[in-house]
mmCIF file of C-alpha atoms in Angstrom:
data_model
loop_
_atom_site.group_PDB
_atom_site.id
_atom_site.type_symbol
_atom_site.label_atom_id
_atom_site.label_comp_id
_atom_site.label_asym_id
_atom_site.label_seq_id
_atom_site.Cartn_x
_atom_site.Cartn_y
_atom_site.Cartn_z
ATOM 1 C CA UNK Q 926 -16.524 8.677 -16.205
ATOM 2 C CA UNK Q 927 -14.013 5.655 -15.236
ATOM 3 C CA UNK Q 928 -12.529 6.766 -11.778
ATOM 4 C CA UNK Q 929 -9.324 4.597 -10.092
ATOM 5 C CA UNK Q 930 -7.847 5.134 -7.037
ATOM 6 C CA UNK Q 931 -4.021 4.075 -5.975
ATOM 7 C CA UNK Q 932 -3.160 3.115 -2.293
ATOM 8 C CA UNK Q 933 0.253 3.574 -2.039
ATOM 9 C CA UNK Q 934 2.418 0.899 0.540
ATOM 10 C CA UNK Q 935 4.449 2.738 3.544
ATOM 11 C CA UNK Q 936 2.966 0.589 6.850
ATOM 12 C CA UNK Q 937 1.917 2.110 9.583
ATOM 13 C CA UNK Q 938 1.981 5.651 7.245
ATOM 14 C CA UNK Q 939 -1.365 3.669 5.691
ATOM 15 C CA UNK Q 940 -3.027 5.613 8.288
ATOM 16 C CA UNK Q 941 -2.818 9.055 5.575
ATOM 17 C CA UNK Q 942 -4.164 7.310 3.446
ATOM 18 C CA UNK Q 943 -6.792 6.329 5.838
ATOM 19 C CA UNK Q 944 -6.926 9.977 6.727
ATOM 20 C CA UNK Q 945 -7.867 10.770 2.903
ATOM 21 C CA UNK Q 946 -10.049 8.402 2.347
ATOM 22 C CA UNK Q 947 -12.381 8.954 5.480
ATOM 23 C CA UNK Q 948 -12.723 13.058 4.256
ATOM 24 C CA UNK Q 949 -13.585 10.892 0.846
ATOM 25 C CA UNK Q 950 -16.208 8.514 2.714
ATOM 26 C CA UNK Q 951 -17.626 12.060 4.702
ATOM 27 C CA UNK Q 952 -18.088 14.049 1.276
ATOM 28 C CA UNK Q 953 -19.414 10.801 -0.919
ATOM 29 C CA UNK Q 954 -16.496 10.537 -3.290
ATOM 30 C CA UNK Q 955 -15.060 7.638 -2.439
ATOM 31 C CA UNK Q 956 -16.984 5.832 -5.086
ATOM 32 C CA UNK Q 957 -14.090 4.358 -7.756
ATOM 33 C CA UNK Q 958 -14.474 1.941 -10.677
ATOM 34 C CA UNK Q 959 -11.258 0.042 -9.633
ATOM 35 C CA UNK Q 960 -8.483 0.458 -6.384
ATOM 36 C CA UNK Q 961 -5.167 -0.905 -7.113
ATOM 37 C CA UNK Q 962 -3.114 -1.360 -3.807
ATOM 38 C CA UNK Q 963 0.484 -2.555 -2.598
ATOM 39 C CA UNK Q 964 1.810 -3.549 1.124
ATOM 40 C CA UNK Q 965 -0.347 -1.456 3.361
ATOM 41 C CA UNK Q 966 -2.343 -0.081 0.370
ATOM 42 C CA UNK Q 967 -3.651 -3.084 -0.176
ATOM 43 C CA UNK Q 968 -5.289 -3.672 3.041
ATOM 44 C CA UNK Q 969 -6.723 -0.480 2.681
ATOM 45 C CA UNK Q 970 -7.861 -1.245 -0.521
ATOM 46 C CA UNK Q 971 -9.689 -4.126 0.174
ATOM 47 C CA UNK Q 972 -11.594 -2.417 3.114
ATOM 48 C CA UNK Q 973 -12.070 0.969 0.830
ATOM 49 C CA UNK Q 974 -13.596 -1.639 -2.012
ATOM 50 C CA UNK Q 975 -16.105 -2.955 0.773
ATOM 51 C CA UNK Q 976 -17.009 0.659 1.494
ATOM 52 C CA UNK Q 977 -15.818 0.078 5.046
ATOM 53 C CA UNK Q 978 -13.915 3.225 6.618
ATOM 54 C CA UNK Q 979 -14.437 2.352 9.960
ATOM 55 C CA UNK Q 980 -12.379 -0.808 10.334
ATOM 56 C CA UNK Q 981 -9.932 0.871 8.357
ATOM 57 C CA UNK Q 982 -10.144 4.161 11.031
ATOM 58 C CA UNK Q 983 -10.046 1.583 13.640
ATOM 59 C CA UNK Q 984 -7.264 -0.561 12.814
ATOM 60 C CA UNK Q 985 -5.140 2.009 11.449
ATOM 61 C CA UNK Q 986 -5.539 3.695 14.994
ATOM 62 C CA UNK Q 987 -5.370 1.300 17.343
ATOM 63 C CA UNK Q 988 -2.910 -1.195 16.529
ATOM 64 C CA UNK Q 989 0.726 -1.480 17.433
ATOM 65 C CA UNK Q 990 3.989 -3.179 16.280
ATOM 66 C CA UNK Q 991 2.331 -6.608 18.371
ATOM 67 C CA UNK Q 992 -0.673 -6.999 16.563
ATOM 68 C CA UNK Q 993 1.269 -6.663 13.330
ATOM 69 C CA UNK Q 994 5.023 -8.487 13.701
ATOM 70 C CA UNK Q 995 6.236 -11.118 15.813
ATOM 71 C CA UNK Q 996 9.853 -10.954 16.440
ATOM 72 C CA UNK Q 997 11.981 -13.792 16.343
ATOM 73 C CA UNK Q 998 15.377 -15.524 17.533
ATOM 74 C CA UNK Q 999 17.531 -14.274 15.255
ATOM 75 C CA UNK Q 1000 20.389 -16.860 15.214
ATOM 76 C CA UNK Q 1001 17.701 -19.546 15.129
ATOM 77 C CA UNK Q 1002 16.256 -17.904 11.863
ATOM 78 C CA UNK Q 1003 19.701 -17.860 10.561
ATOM 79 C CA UNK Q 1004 20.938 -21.323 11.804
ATOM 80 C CA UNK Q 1005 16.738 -23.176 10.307
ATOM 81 C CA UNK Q 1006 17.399 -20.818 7.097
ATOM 82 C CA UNK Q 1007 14.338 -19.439 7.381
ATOM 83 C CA UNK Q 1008 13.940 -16.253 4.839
ATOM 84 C CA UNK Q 1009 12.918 -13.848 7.015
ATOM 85 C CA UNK Q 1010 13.501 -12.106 10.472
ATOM 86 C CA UNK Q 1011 10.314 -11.405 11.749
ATOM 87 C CA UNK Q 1012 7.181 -13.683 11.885
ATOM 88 C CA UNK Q 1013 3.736 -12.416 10.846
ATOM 89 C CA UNK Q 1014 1.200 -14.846 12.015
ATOM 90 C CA UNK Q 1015 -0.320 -11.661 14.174
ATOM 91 C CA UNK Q 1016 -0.815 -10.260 10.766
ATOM 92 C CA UNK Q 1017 -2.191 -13.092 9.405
ATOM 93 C CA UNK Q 1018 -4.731 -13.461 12.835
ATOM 94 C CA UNK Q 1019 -5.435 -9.833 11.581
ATOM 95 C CA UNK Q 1020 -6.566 -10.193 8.179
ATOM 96 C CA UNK Q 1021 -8.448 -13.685 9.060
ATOM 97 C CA UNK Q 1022 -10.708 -11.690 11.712
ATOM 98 C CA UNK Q 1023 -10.986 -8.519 9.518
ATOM 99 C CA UNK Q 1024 -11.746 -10.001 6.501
ATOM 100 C CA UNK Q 1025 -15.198 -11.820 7.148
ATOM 101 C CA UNK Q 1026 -17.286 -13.545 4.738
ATOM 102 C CA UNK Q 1027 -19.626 -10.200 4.608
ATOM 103 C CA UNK Q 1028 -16.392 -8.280 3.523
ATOM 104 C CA UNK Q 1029 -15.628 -10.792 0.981
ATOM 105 C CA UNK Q 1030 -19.188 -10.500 -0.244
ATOM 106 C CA UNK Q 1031 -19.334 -7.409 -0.364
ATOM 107 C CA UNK Q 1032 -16.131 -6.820 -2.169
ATOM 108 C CA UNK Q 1033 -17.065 -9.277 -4.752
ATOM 109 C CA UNK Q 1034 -20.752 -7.793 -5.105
ATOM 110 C CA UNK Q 1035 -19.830 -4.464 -6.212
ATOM 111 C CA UNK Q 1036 -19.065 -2.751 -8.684
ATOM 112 C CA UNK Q 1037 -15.490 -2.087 -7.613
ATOM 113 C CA UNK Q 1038 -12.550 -4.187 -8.996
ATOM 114 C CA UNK Q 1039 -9.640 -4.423 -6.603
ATOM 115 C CA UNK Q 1040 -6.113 -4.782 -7.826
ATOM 116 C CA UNK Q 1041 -3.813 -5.859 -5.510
ATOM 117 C CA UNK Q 1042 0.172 -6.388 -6.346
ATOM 118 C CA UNK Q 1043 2.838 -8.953 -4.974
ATOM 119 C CA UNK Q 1044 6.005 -10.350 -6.412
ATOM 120 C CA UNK Q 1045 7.425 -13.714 -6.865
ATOM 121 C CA UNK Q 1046 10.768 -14.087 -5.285
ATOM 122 C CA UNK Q 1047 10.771 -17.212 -8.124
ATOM 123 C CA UNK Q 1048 10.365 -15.013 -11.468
ATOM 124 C CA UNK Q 1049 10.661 -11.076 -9.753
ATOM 125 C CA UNK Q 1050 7.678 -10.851 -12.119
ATOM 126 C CA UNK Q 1051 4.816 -8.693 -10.316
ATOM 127 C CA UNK Q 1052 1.335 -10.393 -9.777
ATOM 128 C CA UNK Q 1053 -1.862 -8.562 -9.739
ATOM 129 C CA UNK Q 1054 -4.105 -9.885 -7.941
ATOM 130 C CA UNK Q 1055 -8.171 -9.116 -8.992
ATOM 131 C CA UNK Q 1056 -11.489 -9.697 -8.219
ATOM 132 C CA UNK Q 1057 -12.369 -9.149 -11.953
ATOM 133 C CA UNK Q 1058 -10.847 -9.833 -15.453
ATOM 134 C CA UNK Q 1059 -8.700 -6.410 -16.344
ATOM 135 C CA UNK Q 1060 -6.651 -5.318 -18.899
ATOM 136 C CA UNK Q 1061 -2.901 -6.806 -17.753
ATOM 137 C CA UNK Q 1062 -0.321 -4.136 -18.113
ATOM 138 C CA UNK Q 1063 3.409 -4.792 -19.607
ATOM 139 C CA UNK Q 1064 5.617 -6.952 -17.533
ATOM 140 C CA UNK Q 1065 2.589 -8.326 -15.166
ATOM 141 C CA UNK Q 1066 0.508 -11.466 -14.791
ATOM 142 C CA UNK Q 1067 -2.821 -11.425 -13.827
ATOM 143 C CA UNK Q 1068 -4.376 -13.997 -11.382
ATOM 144 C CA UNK Q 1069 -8.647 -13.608 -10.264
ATOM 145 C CA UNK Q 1070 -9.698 -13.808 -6.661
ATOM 146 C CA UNK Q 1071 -12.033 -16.445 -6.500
ATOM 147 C CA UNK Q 1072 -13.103 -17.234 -2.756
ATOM 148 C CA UNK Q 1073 -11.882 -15.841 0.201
ATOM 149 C CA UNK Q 1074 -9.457 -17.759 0.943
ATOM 150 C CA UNK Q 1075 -7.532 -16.343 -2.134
ATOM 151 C CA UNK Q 1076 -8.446 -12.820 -1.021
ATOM 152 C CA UNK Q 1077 -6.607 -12.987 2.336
ATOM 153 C CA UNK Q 1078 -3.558 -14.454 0.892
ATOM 154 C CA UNK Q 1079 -2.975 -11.920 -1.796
ATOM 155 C CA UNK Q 1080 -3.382 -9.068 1.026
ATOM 156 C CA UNK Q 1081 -0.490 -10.964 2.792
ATOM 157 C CA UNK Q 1082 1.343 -11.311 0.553
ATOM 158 C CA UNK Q 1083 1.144 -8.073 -0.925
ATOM 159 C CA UNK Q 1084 2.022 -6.911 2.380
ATOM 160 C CA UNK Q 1085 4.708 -8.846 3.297
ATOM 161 C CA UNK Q 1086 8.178 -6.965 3.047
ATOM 162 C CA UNK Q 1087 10.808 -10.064 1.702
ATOM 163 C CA UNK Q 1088 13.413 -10.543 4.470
ATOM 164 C CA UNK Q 1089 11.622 -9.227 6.865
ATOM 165 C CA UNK Q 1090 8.793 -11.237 6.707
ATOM 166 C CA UNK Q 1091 7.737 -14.616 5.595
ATOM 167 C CA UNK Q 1092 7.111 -15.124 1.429
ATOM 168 C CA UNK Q 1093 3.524 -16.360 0.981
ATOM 169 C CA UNK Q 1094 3.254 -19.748 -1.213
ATOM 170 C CA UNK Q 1095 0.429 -18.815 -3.875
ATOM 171 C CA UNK Q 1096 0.987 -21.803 -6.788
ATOM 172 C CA UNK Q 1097 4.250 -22.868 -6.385
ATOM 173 C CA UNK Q 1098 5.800 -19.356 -5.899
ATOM 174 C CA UNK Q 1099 6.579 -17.376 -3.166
ATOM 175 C CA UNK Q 1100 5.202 -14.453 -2.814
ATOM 176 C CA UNK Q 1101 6.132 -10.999 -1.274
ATOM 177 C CA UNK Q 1102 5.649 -7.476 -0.949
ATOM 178 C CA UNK Q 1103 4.281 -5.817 -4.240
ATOM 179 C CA UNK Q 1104 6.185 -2.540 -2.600
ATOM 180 C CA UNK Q 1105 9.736 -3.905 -4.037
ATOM 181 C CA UNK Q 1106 8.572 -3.614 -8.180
ATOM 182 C CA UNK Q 1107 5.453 -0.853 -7.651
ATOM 183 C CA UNK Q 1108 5.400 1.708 -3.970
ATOM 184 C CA UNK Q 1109 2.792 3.374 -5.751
ATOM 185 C CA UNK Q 1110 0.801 0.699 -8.637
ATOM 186 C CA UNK Q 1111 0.315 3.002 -11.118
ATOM 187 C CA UNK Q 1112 0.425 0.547 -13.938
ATOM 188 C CA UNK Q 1113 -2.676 -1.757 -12.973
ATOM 189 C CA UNK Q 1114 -5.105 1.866 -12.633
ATOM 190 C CA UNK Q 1115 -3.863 3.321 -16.002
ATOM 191 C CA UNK Q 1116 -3.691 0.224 -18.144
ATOM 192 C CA UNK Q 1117 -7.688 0.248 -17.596
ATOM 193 C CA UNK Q 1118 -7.592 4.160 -19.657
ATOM 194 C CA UNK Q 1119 -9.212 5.965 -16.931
ATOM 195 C CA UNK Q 1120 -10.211 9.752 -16.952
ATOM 196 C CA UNK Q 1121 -10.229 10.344 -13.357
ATOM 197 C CA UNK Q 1122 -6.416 8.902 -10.608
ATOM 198 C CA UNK Q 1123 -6.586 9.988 -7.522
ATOM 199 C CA UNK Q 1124 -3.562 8.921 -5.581
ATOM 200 C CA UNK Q 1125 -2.857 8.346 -1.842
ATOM 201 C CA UNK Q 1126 0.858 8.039 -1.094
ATOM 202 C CA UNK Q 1127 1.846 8.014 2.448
ATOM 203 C CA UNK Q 1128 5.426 9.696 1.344
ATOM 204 C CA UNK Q 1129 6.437 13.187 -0.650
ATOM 205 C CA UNK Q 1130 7.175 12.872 -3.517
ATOM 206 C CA UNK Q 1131 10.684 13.851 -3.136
ATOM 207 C CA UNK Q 1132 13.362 12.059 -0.890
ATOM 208 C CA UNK Q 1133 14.548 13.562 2.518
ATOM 209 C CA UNK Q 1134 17.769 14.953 3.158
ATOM 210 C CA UNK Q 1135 19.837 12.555 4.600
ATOM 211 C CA UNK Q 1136 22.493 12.681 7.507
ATOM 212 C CA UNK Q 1137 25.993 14.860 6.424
ATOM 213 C CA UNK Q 1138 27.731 11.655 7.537
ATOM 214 C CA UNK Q 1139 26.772 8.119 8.251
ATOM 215 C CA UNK Q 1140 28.874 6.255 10.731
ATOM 216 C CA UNK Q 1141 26.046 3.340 11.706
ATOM 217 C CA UNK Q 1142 25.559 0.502 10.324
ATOM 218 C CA UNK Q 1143 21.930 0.437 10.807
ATOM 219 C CA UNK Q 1144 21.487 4.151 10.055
ATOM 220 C CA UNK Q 1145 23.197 3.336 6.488
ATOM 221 C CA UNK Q 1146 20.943 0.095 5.966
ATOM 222 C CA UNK Q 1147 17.939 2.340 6.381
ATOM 223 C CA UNK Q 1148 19.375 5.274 4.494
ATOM 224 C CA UNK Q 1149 19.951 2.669 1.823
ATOM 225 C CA UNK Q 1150 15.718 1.115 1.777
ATOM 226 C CA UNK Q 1151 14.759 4.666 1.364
ATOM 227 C CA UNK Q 1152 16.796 5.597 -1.474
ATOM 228 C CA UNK Q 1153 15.825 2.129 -3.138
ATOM 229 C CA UNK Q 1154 12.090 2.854 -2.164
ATOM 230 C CA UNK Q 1155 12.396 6.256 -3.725
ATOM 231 C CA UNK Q 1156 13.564 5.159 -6.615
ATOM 232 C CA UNK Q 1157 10.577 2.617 -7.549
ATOM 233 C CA UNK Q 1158 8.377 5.409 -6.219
ATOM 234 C CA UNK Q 1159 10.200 7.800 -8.848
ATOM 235 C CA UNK Q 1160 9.428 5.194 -12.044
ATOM 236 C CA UNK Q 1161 5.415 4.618 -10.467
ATOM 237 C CA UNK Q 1162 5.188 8.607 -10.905
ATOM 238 C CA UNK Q 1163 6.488 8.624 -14.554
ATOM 239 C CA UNK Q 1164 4.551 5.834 -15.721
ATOM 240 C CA UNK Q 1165 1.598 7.860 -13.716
ATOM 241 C CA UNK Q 1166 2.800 11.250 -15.476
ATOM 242 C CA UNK Q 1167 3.149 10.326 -18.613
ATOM 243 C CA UNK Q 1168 -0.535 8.955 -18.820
ATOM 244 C CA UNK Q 1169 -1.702 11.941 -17.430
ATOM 245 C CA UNK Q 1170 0.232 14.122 -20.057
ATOM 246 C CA UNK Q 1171 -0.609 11.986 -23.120
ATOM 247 C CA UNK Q 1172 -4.318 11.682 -22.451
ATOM 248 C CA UNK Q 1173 -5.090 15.117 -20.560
ATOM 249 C CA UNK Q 1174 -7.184 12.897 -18.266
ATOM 250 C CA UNK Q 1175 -7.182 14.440 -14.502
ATOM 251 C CA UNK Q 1176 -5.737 13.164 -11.626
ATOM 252 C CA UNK Q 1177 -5.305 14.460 -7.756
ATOM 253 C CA UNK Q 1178 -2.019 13.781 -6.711
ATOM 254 C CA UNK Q 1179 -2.721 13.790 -2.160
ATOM 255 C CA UNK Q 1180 0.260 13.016 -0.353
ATOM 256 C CA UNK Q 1181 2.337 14.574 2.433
ATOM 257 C CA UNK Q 1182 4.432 17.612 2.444
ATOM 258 C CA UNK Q 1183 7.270 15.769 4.350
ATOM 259 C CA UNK Q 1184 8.626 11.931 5.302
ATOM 260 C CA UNK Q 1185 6.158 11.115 8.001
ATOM 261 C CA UNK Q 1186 8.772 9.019 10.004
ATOM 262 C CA UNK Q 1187 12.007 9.436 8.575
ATOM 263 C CA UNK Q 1188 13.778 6.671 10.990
ATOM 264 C CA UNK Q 1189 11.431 3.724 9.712
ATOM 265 C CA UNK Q 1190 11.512 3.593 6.165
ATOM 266 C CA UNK Q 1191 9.627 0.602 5.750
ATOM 267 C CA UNK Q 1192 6.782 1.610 7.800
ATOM 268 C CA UNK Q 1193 7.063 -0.904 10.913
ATOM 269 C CA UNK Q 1194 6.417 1.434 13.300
ATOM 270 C CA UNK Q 1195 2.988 1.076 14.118
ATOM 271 C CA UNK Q 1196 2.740 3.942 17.150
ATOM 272 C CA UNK Q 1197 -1.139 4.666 17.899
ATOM 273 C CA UNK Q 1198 -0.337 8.638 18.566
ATOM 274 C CA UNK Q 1199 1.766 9.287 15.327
ATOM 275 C CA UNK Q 1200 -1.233 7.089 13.593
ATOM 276 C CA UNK Q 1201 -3.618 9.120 14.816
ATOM 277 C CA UNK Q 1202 -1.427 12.575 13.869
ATOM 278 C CA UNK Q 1203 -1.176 10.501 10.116
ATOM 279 C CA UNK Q 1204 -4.593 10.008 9.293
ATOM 280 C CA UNK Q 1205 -5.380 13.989 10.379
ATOM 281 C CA UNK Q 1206 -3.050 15.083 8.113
ATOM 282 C CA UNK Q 1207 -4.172 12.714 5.243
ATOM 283 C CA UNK Q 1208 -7.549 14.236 5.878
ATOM 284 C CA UNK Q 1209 -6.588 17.920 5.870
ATOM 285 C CA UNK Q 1210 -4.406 17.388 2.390
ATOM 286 C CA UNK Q 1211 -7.640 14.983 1.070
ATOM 287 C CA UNK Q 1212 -9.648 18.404 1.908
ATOM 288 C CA UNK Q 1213 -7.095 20.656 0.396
ATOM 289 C CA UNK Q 1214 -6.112 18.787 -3.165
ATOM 290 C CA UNK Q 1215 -9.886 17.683 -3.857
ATOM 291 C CA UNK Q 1216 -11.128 21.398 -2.902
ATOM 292 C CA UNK Q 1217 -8.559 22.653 -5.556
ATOM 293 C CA UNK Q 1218 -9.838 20.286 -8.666
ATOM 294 C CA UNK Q 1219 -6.753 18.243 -9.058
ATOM 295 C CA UNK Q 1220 -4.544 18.722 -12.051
ATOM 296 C CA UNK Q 1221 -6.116 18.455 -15.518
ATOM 297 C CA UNK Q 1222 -3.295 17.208 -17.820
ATOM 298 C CA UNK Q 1223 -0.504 16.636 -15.730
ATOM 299 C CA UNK Q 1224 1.116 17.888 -12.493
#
């Protein structure tokens, strides 16, 4: 049986999926054929393919908004034309002490491939990023992970929301967040015909209310991300949906009942107590949905 698992992005709501995962690690089912990951998902999934829970517990516990973002001089950013607000070197310092040569190894030894999705701000085409030769769905390119090096800058990049944070040069393109074409990268896991998807999205899959009336600028902005982000979410699920309904394969749909943190859309909000509140509940619905059997042939 071919089993995939999807790390959804969201940030600091990575920790649910942390959450699920670690009641996967606990009851030996964390064992998948391939993990396709975006933004924070694919962190996780690179850690998930090296079968290690407990950085991924640690980090997505302990950290905060410093060890993740740098802010910046705003007018400065403006007046260099730099494309982006925030710096992310303390990501970067992240990954490159996270990601040893024994994860690497290990990710490359077994007998997990990891899919992990950016976008070119060049093309808008979405990249997948692999540590073995798949089958390329519709509208992607494929490039293989071939040393390390490689690795870290596709989880970067993959991870790094454009305008906010700096594009990551990969071949002559620049390279952002895979969140912008694919929240949830459905398209890399089913293109490989599986008969078991579990997915880990760190948001319902239905929108919040929003406010009765906006007044703020900034309250409109973000009102604005999380309608956009809903709707790529909405177009992962179909493609997700569909697959399931054509092929009557199973799949385990584990994801919360509301938005986590409704006033950060994007997920930059790394706060260690709400983390720690995150990965609980990822680990209670991870109980609940896998306890239940999933749902054979659709939702």
């Amino acid at each position: 049986m071919r089993r995939v698992l999807i790390t959804s992005g969201g940030g600091a709501k990575g920790a649910f999926t942390v959450g699920a995962l670690s009641h996967m690690f606990d009851n030996n089912t964390a064992n998948f054929d391939l993990i396709s990951g975006t933004s924070t998902g694919s962190l996780i999934a690179a850690f998930a393919a090296a079968g290690d829970i407990d950085t991924l517990k640690d980090v997505y516990t302990n950290v905060t908004d410093n060890d993740i973002i740098a802010t910046t001089n705003l007018v400065r950013q403006l007046q260099q034309g730099n494309p982006y607000l925030l710096d992310s070197y303390p990501l970067v310092k992240l990954i490159n002490e996270k990601v040893t040569d024994a994860v690497y190894q290990k990710i490359m030894a077994g007998n997990t491939t990891l899919c992990l999705t950016a976008v070119s701000l060049q093309t808008g085409i979405p990249t997948i990023f692999a540590t073995k030769n798949i089958t390329v769905p519709p509208g992607y390119q494929l490039k293989l992970i071939q040393n390390i090096q490689q690795l870290k800058n596709a989880m970067l990049a993959s991870s790094s929301q454009g305008g906010f944070l700096p594009p990551v040069s990969i071949d002559g393109q620049q390279m952002i967040d895979g969140g912008h074409r694919t929240v949830i990268p459905t398209a890399a896991a089913i293109a490989q015909n599986p008969d078991e998807v579990v997915v880990l999205s760190n948001n319902p899959r239905n929108i919040f209310p929003g406010n009765p009336n906006y007044t703020s600028v900034i309250d409109t902005i973000l009102r604005v991300i999380s309608i956009f982000i809903q709707g790529v979410r909405e177009n992962d699920y179909k493609l997700l949906d569909d697959y399931i309904a054509r092929s009557q394969k199973k799949v385990f749909y584990i994801e919360p009942d509301t938005d986590l943190d409704e006033q950060n859309p994007t997920g930059l909000r790394f706060d260690r107590f709400l983390m720690t509140l995150w990965r609980s509940q990822g680990e209670q619905k991870a109980r609940q949905i896998l306890a239940a059997g999933g749902n054979p042939g659709g939702v």
